[in-house]
Protein backbone atom coordinates (compact mmCIF):
# COMPACT_ATOMS: atom_id res chain seq x y z
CA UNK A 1 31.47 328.61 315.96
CA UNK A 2 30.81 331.49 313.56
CA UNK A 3 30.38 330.62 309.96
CA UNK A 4 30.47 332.46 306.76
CA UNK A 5 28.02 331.97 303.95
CA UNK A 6 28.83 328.72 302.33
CA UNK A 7 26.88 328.00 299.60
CA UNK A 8 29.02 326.89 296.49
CA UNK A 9 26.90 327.78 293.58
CA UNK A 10 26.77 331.88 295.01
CA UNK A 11 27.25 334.43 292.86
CA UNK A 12 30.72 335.29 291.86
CA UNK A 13 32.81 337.87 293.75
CA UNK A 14 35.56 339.33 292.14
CA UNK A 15 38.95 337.61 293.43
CA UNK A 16 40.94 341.06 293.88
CA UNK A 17 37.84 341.96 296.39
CA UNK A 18 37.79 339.42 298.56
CA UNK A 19 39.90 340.48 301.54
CA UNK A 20 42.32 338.29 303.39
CA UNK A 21 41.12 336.73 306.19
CA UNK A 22 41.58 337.35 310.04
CA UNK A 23 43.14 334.90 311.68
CA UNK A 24 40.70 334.19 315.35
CA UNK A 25 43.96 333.78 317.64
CA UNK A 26 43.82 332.17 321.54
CA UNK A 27 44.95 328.93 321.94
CA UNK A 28 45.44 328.35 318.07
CA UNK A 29 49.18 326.88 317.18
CA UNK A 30 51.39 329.51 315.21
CA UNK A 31 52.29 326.76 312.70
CA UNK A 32 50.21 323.77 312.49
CA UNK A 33 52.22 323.03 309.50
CA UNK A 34 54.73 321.64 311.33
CA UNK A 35 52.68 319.38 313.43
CA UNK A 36 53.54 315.59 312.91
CA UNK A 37 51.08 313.67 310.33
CA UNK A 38 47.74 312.35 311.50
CA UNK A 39 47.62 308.74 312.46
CA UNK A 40 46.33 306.98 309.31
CA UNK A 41 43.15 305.40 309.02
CA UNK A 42 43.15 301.29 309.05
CA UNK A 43 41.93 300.16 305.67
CA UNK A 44 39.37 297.93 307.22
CA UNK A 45 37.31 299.24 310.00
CA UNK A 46 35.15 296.73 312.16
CA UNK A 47 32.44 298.38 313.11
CA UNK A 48 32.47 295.92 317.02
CA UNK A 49 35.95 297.77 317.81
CA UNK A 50 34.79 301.41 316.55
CA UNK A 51 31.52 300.83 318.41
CA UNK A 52 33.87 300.25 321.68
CA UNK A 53 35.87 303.06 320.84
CA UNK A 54 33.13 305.33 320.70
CA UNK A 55 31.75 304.18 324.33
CA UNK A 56 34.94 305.05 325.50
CA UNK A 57 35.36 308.29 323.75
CA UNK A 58 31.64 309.64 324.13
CA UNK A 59 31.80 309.06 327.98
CA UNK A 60 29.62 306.50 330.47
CA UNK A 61 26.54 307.87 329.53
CA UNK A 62 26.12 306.97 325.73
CA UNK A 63 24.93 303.17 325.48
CA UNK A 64 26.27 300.36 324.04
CA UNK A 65 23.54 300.22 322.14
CA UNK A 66 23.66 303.88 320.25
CA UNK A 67 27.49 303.33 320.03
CA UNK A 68 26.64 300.38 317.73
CA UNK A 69 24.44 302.47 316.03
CA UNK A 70 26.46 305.29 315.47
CA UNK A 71 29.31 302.91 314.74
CA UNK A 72 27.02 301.54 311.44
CA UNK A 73 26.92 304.83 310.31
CA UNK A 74 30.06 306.12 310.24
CA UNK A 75 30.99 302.84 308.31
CA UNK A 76 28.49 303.05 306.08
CA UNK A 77 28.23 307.00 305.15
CA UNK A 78 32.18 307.28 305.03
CA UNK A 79 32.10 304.33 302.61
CA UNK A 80 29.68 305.91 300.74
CA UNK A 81 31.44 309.35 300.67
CA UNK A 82 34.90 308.37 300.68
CA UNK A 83 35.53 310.05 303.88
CA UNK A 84 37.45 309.23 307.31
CA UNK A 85 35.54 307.45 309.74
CA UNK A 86 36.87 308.49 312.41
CA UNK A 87 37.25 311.76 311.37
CA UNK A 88 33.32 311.56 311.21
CA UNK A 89 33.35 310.14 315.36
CA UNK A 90 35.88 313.10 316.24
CA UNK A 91 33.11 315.24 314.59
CA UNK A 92 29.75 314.07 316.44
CA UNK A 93 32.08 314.12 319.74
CA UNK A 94 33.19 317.66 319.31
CA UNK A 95 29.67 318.89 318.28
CA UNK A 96 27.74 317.57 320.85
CA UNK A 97 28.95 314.76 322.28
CA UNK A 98 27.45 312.53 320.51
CA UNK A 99 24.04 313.33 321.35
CA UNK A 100 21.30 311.82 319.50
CA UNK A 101 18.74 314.17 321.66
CA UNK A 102 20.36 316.95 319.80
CA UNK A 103 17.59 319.18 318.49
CA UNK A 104 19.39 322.59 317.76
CA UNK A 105 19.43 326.00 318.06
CA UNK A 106 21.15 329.16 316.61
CA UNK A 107 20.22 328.09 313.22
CA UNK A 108 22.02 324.63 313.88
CA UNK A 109 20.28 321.32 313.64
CA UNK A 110 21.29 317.78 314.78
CA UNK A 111 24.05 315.87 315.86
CA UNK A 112 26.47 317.16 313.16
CA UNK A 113 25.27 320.97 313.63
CA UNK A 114 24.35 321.42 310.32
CA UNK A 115 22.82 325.00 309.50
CA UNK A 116 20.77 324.23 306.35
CA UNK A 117 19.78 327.63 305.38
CA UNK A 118 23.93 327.48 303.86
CA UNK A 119 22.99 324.89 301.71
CA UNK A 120 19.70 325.12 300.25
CA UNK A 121 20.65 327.00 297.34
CA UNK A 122 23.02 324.24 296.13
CA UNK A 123 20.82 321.43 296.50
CA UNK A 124 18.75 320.61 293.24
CA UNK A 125 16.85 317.54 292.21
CA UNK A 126 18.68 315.44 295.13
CA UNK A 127 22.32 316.52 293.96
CA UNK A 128 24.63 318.89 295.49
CA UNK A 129 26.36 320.99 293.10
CA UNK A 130 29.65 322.91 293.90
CA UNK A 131 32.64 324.72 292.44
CA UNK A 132 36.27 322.96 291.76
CA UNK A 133 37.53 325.59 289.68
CA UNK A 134 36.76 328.93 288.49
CA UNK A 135 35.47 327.44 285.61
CA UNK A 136 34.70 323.63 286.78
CA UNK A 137 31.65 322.36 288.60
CA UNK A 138 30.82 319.52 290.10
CA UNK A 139 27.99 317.26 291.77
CA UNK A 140 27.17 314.68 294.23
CA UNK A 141 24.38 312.84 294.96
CA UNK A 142 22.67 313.05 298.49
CA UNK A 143 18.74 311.76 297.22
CA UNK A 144 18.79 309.24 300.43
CA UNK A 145 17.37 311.58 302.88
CA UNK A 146 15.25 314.55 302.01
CA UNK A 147 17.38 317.73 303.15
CA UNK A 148 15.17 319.19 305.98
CA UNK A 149 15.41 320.81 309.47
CA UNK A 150 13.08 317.97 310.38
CA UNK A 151 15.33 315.16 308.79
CA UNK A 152 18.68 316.76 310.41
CA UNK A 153 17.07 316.04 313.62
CA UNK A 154 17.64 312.34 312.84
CA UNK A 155 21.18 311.38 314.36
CA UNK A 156 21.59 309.08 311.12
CA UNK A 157 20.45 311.86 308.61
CA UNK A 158 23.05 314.15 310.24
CA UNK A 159 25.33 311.63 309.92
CA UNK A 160 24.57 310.89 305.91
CA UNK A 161 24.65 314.72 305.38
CA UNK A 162 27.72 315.49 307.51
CA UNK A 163 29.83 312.97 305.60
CA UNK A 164 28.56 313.86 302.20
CA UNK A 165 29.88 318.30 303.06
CA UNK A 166 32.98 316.42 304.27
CA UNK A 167 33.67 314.96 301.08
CA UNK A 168 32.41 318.24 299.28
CA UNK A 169 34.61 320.23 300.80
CA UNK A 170 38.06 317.71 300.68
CA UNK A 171 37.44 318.48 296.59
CA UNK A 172 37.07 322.34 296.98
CA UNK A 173 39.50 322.83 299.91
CA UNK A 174 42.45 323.95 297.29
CA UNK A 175 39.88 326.20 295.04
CA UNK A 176 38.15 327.75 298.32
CA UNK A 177 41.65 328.42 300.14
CA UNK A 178 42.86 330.16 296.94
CA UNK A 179 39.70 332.24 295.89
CA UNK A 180 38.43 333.32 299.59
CA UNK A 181 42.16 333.89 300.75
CA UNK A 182 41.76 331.61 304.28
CA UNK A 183 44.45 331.13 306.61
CA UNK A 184 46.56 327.54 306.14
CA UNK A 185 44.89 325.03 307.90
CA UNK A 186 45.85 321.11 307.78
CA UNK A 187 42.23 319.88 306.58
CA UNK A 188 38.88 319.90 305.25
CA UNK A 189 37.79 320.22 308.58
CA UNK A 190 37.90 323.80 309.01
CA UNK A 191 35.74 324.74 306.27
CA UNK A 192 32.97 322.16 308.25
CA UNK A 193 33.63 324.66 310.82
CA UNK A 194 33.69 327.72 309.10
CA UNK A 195 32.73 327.63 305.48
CA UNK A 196 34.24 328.79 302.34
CA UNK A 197 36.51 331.43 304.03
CA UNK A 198 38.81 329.99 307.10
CA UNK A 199 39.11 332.32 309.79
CA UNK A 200 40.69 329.95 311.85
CA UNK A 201 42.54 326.30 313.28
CA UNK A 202 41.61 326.02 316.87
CA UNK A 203 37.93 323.55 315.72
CA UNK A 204 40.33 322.26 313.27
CA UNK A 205 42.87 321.23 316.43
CA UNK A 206 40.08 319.97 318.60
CA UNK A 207 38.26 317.61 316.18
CA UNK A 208 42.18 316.57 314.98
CA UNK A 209 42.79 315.77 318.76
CA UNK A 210 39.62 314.02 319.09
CA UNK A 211 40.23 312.01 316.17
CA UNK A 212 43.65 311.31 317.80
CA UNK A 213 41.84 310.11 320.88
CA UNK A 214 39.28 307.81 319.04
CA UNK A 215 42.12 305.69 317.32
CA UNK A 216 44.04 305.29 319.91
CA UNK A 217 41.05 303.76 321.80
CA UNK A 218 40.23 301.96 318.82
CA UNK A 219 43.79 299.78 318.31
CA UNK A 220 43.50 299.97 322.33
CA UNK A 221 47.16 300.59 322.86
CA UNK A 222 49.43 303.65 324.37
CA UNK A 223 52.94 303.88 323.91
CA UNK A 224 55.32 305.59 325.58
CA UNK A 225 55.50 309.57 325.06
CA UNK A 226 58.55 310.37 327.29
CA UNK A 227 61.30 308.87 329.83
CA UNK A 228 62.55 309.90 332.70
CA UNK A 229 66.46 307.86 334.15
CA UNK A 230 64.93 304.83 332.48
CA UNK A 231 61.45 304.75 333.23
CA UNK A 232 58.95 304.81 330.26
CA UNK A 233 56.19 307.79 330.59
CA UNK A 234 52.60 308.22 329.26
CA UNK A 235 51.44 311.42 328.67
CA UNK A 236 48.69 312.21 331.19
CA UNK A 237 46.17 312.67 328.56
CA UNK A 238 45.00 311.07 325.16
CA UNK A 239 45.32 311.85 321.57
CA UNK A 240 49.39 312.86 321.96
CA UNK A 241 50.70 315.74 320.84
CA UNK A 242 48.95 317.98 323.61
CA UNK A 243 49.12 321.65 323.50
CA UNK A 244 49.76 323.40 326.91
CA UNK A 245 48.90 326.72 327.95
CA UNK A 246 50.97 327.68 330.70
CA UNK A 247 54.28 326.34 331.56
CA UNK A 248 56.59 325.92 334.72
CA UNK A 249 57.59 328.96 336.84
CA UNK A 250 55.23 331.13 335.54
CA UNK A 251 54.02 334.06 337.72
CA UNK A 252 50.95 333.23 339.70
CA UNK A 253 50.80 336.55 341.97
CA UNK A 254 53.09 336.33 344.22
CA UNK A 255 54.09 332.49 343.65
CA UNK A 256 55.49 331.06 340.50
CA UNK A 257 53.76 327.96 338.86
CA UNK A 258 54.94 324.53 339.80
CA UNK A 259 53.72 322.70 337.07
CA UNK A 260 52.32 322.83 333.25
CA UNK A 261 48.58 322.99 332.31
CA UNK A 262 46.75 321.26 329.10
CA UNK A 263 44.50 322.47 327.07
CA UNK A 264 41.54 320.13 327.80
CA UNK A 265 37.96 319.70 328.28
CA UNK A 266 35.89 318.64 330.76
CA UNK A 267 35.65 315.21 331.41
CA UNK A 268 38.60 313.71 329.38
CA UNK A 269 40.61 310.79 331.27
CA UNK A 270 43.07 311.62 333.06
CA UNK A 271 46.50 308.07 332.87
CA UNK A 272 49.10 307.55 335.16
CA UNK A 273 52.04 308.60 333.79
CA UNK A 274 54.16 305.29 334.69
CA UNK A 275 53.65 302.10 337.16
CA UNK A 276 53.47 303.05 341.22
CA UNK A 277 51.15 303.38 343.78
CA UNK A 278 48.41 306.59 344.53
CA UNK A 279 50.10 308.33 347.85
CA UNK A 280 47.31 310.11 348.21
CA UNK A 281 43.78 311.01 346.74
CA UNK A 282 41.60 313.61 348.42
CA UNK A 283 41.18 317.69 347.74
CA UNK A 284 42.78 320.65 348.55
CA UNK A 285 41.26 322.74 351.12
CA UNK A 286 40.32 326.94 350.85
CA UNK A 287 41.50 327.69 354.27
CA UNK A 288 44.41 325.42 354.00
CA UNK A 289 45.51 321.63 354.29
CA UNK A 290 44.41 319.11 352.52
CA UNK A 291 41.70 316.16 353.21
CA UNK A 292 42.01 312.57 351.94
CA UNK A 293 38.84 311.45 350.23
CA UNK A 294 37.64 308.16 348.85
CA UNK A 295 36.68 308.07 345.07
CA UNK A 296 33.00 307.48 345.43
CA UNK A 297 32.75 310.79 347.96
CA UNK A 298 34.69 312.85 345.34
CA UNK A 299 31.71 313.25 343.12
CA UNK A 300 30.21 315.06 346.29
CA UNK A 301 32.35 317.67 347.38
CA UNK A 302 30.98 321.66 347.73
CA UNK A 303 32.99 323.90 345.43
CA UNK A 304 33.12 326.99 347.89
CA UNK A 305 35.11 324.78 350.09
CA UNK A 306 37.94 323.88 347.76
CA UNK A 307 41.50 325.44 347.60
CA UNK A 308 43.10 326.64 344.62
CA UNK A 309 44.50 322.90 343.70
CA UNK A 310 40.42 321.52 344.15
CA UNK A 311 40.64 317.55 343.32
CA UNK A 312 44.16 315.93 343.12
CA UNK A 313 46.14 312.70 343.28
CA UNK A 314 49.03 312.12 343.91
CA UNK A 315 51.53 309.21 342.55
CA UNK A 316 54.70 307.47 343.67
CA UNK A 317 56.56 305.84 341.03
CA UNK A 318 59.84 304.33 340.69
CA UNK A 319 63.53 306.22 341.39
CA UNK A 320 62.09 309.09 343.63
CA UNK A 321 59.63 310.28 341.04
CA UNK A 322 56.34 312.15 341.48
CA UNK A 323 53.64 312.75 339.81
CA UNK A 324 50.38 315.11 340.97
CA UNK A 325 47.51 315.68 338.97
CA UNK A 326 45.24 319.14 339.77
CA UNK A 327 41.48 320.74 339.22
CA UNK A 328 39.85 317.26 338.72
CA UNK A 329 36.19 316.62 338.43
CA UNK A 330 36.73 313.35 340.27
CA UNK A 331 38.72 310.66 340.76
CA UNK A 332 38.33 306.65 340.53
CA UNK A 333 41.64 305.29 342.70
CA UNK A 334 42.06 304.84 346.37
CA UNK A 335 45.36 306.21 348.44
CA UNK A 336 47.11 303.12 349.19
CA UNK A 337 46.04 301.81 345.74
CA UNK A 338 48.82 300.37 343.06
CA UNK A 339 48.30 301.69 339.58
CA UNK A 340 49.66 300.75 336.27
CA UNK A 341 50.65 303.08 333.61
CA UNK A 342 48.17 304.50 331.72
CA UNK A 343 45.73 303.32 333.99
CA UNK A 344 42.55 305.59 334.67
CA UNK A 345 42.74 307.70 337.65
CA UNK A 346 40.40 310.48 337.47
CA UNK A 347 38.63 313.00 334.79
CA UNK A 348 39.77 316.47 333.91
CA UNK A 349 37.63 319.53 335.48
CA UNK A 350 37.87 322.52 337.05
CA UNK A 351 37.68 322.37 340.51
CA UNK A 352 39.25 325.08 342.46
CA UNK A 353 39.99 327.01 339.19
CA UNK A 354 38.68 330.55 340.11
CA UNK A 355 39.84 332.49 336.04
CA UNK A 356 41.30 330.11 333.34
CA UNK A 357 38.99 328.02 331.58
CA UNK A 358 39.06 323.59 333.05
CA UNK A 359 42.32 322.24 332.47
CA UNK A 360 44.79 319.46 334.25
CA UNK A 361 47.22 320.87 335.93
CA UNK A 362 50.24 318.79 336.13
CA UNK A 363 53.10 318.71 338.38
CA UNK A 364 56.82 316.09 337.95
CA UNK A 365 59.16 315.82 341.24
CA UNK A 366 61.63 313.88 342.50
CA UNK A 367 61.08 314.12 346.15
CA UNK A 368 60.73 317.96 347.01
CA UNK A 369 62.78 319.29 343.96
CA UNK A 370 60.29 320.63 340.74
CA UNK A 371 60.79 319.14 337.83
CA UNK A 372 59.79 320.49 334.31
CA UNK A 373 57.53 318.10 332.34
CA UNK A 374 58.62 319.41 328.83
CA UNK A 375 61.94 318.35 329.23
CA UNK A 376 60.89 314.84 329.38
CA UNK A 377 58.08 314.51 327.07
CA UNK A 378 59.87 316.10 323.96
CA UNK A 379 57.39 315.84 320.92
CA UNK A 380 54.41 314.83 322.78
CA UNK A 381 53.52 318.25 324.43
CA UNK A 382 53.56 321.44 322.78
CA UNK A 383 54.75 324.21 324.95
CA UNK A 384 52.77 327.20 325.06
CA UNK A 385 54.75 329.60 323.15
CA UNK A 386 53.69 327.10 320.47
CA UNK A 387 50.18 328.88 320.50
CA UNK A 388 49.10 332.65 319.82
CA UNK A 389 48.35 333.32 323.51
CA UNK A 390 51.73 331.65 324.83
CA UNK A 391 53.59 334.05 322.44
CA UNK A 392 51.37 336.88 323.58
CA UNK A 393 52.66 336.25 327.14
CA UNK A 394 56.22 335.80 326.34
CA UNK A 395 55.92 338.87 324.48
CA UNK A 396 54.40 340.56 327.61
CA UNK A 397 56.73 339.01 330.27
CA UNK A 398 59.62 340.69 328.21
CA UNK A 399 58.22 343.93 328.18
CA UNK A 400 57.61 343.69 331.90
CA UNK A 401 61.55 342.87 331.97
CA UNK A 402 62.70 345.23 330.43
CA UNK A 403 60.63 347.97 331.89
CA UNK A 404 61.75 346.87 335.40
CA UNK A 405 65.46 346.65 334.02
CA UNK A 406 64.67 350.61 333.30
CA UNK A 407 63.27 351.39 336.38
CA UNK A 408 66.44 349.75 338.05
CA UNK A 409 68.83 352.17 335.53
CA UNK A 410 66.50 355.28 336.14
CA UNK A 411 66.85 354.59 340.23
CA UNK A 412 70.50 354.11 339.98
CA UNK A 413 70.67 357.28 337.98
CA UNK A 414 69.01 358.96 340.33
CA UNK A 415 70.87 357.64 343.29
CA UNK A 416 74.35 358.52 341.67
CA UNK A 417 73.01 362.57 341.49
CA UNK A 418 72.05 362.69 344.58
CA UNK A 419 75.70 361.26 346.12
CA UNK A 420 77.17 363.93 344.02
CA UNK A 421 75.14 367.09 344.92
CA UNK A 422 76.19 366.06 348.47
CA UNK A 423 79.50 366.09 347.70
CA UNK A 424 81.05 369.21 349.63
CA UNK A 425 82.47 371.92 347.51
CA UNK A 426 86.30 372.59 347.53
């Protein structure tokens, strides 16, 4: 993530000089503004639960141990700073994955990613002073940890320091937004990402989502996002409301799009979307067919030999319904195998994706006949013309309408001269 120079006690720029900013477009929403508030924060966080949470969010390889750890910290430094928690968790997860190997690079140090050459000039005498108002300043203390390349390498000094910009910059969010002319963001966030000036909401999204993710694992309870004739669905994916990126009947070549895809990362858990049973769990072959698979040889399957669909189950649930789940990295239920809903079934990936970034692809039908998932889960998934490239591609589909509507008028034109310059002359 680019980032401008972010050091609060700079030398003053004229206000009338500084030029609007850019907004960096792709899968960014139009108007976060209109998202539905965050999830709040429980007043008293037990570090036990947070510590599960954060296994479960941070993925099979981070220990029970380091979650504890970790856990302690984010208590402890959000107390400190008056900061979110798990705001601070969503942070360490979308950095690095909570990583306490990370070292750095590209001027980035640690598990928060903190570039200290933005912040040396602010830091005096073990207090960080910043700007609240043109003519207002401000300090905190930070004299716990010396503010080093070497000490950022320590997961809990990244920690300390992460939490103590976070609070910085919740204070000077409405004076930076109004002096450096960013675009609207939601919170604080974005200026962790990109400094005094906002360029843009996508890291903003992501950590938000992440955040999302971590409560819900945390109070360790899902609740309906949809229905469907009386049945109760879970979205396929954590941290609700999802953004997609390409919805039903789009063009794929020469075959339209069956399904919806999310915008996800690799390795996120992939839920059944309601009780039933897995009809089948194998992979989609490249020269055609498919092959049923169980879920330990999943793991092993060669790339090259995958069709466009790559990993997939597929449910049956109650009154006809279907459910079919694309491009995963692997999955962990059996065909023949009853699930429950918003049981785990497999982890997002992108096998047999050959252009688009990983993603689930995600497919609704009642026996043979499509069904579209965003009529069902209203609120809980963002369609794509929500986001700067969905619009893009509405935008472009029309054009490619209405140039084939002129074609058809032109041909017809065309057609009709011809007829008449046959016509015989009386």
């Amino acid at each position: 993530m680019p980032q401008v120079a972010s050091n609060p006690a700079s030398a003053e720029i004229r206000r009338d000089r500084q030029p609007r900013a850019r907004q960096q477009r792709g899968y960014a929403l139009v108007k976060p503004q209109r998202l539905p508030p965050e999830p709040k924060t429980p007043r008293v966080v037990e570090r036990s639960r947070l510590a599960r949470a954060l296994k479960t969010l941070c993925g099979a390889r981070f220990s029970a141990k380091r979650a504890d750890q970790l856990a302690g910290w984010l208590v402890d430094y959000a107390k400190t700073f008056s900061v979110d928690p798990f705001a601070l968790g969503a942070l360490a997860y979308y950095r690095t994955r909570c990583s306490f190997r990370a070292r750095g690079g590209n001027k980035r140090v640690g598990m928060m990613r903190i570039q200290p050459s933005l912040h040396r000039g602010a830091l005096r005498d073990g207090r960080y002073h910043y700007r609240v108002g043109s003519k207002k300043r401000a300090s905190l203390s930070v004299a716990r940890f010396p503010f080093t390349r070497r000490a950022l390498r320590r997961p809990e000094v990244s920690v300390y320091f992460a939490a103590a910009l976070l609070s910085i910059y919740g204070k000077q969010c409405r004076y930076l937004d109004g002096r450096y002319h960013g675009v609207k963001h939601r919170h604080a966030l974005s200026h962790m990402a990109w400094g005094d000036q906002v360029r843009g909401t996508l890291d903003e999204e992501r950590v938000l989502r992440d955040r999302r993710r971590l409560l819900s694992y945390y109070h360790d309870k899902r609740r309906p996002s949809g229905r469907y004739k009386g049945i109760a669905l879970y979205s396929p994916l954590d941290g609700v409301p999802r953004k997609t990126t390409s919805d039903l009947h789009a063009r794929r070549g020469r075959r339209r799009h069956r399904g919806i895809d999310f915008y996800s990362d690799v390795g996120e858990p992939v839920r059944a979307i309601a009780d039933g049973y897995v009809f089948f769990a194998g992979v989609q072959r490249r020269r055609g067919g498919v092959r049923k698979l169980s879920p330990k040889s999943s793991r092993w399957v060669r790339r090259a030999s995958m069709g466009a669909g790559g990993l997939f189950v597929r449910l049956q649930h109650a009154k006809n319904l279907v459910s079919r789940y694309f491009h995963l990295s692997r999955f962990v239920v059996a065909t023949g195998e009853r699930v429950k809903a918003g049981q785990l079934i497999g982890y997002v990936g992108g096998t047999g994706i050959r252009h688009s970034r990983p993603h689930l692809h995600f497919e609704m039908r009642r026996g043979w006949r499509t069904l579209d998932p965003l009529r069902y889960y209203t609120g809980s998934v963002l369609p794509p013309t929500a986001t700067y490239f969905g619009r893009h591609v509405r935008r472009r589909r029309a054009l490619r309408r209405w140039l084939r509507a002129k074609r058809r008028r032109a041909r017809r034109r065309r057609e009709h001269r011809r007829k008449r310059r046959a016509l015989p002359v009386l």
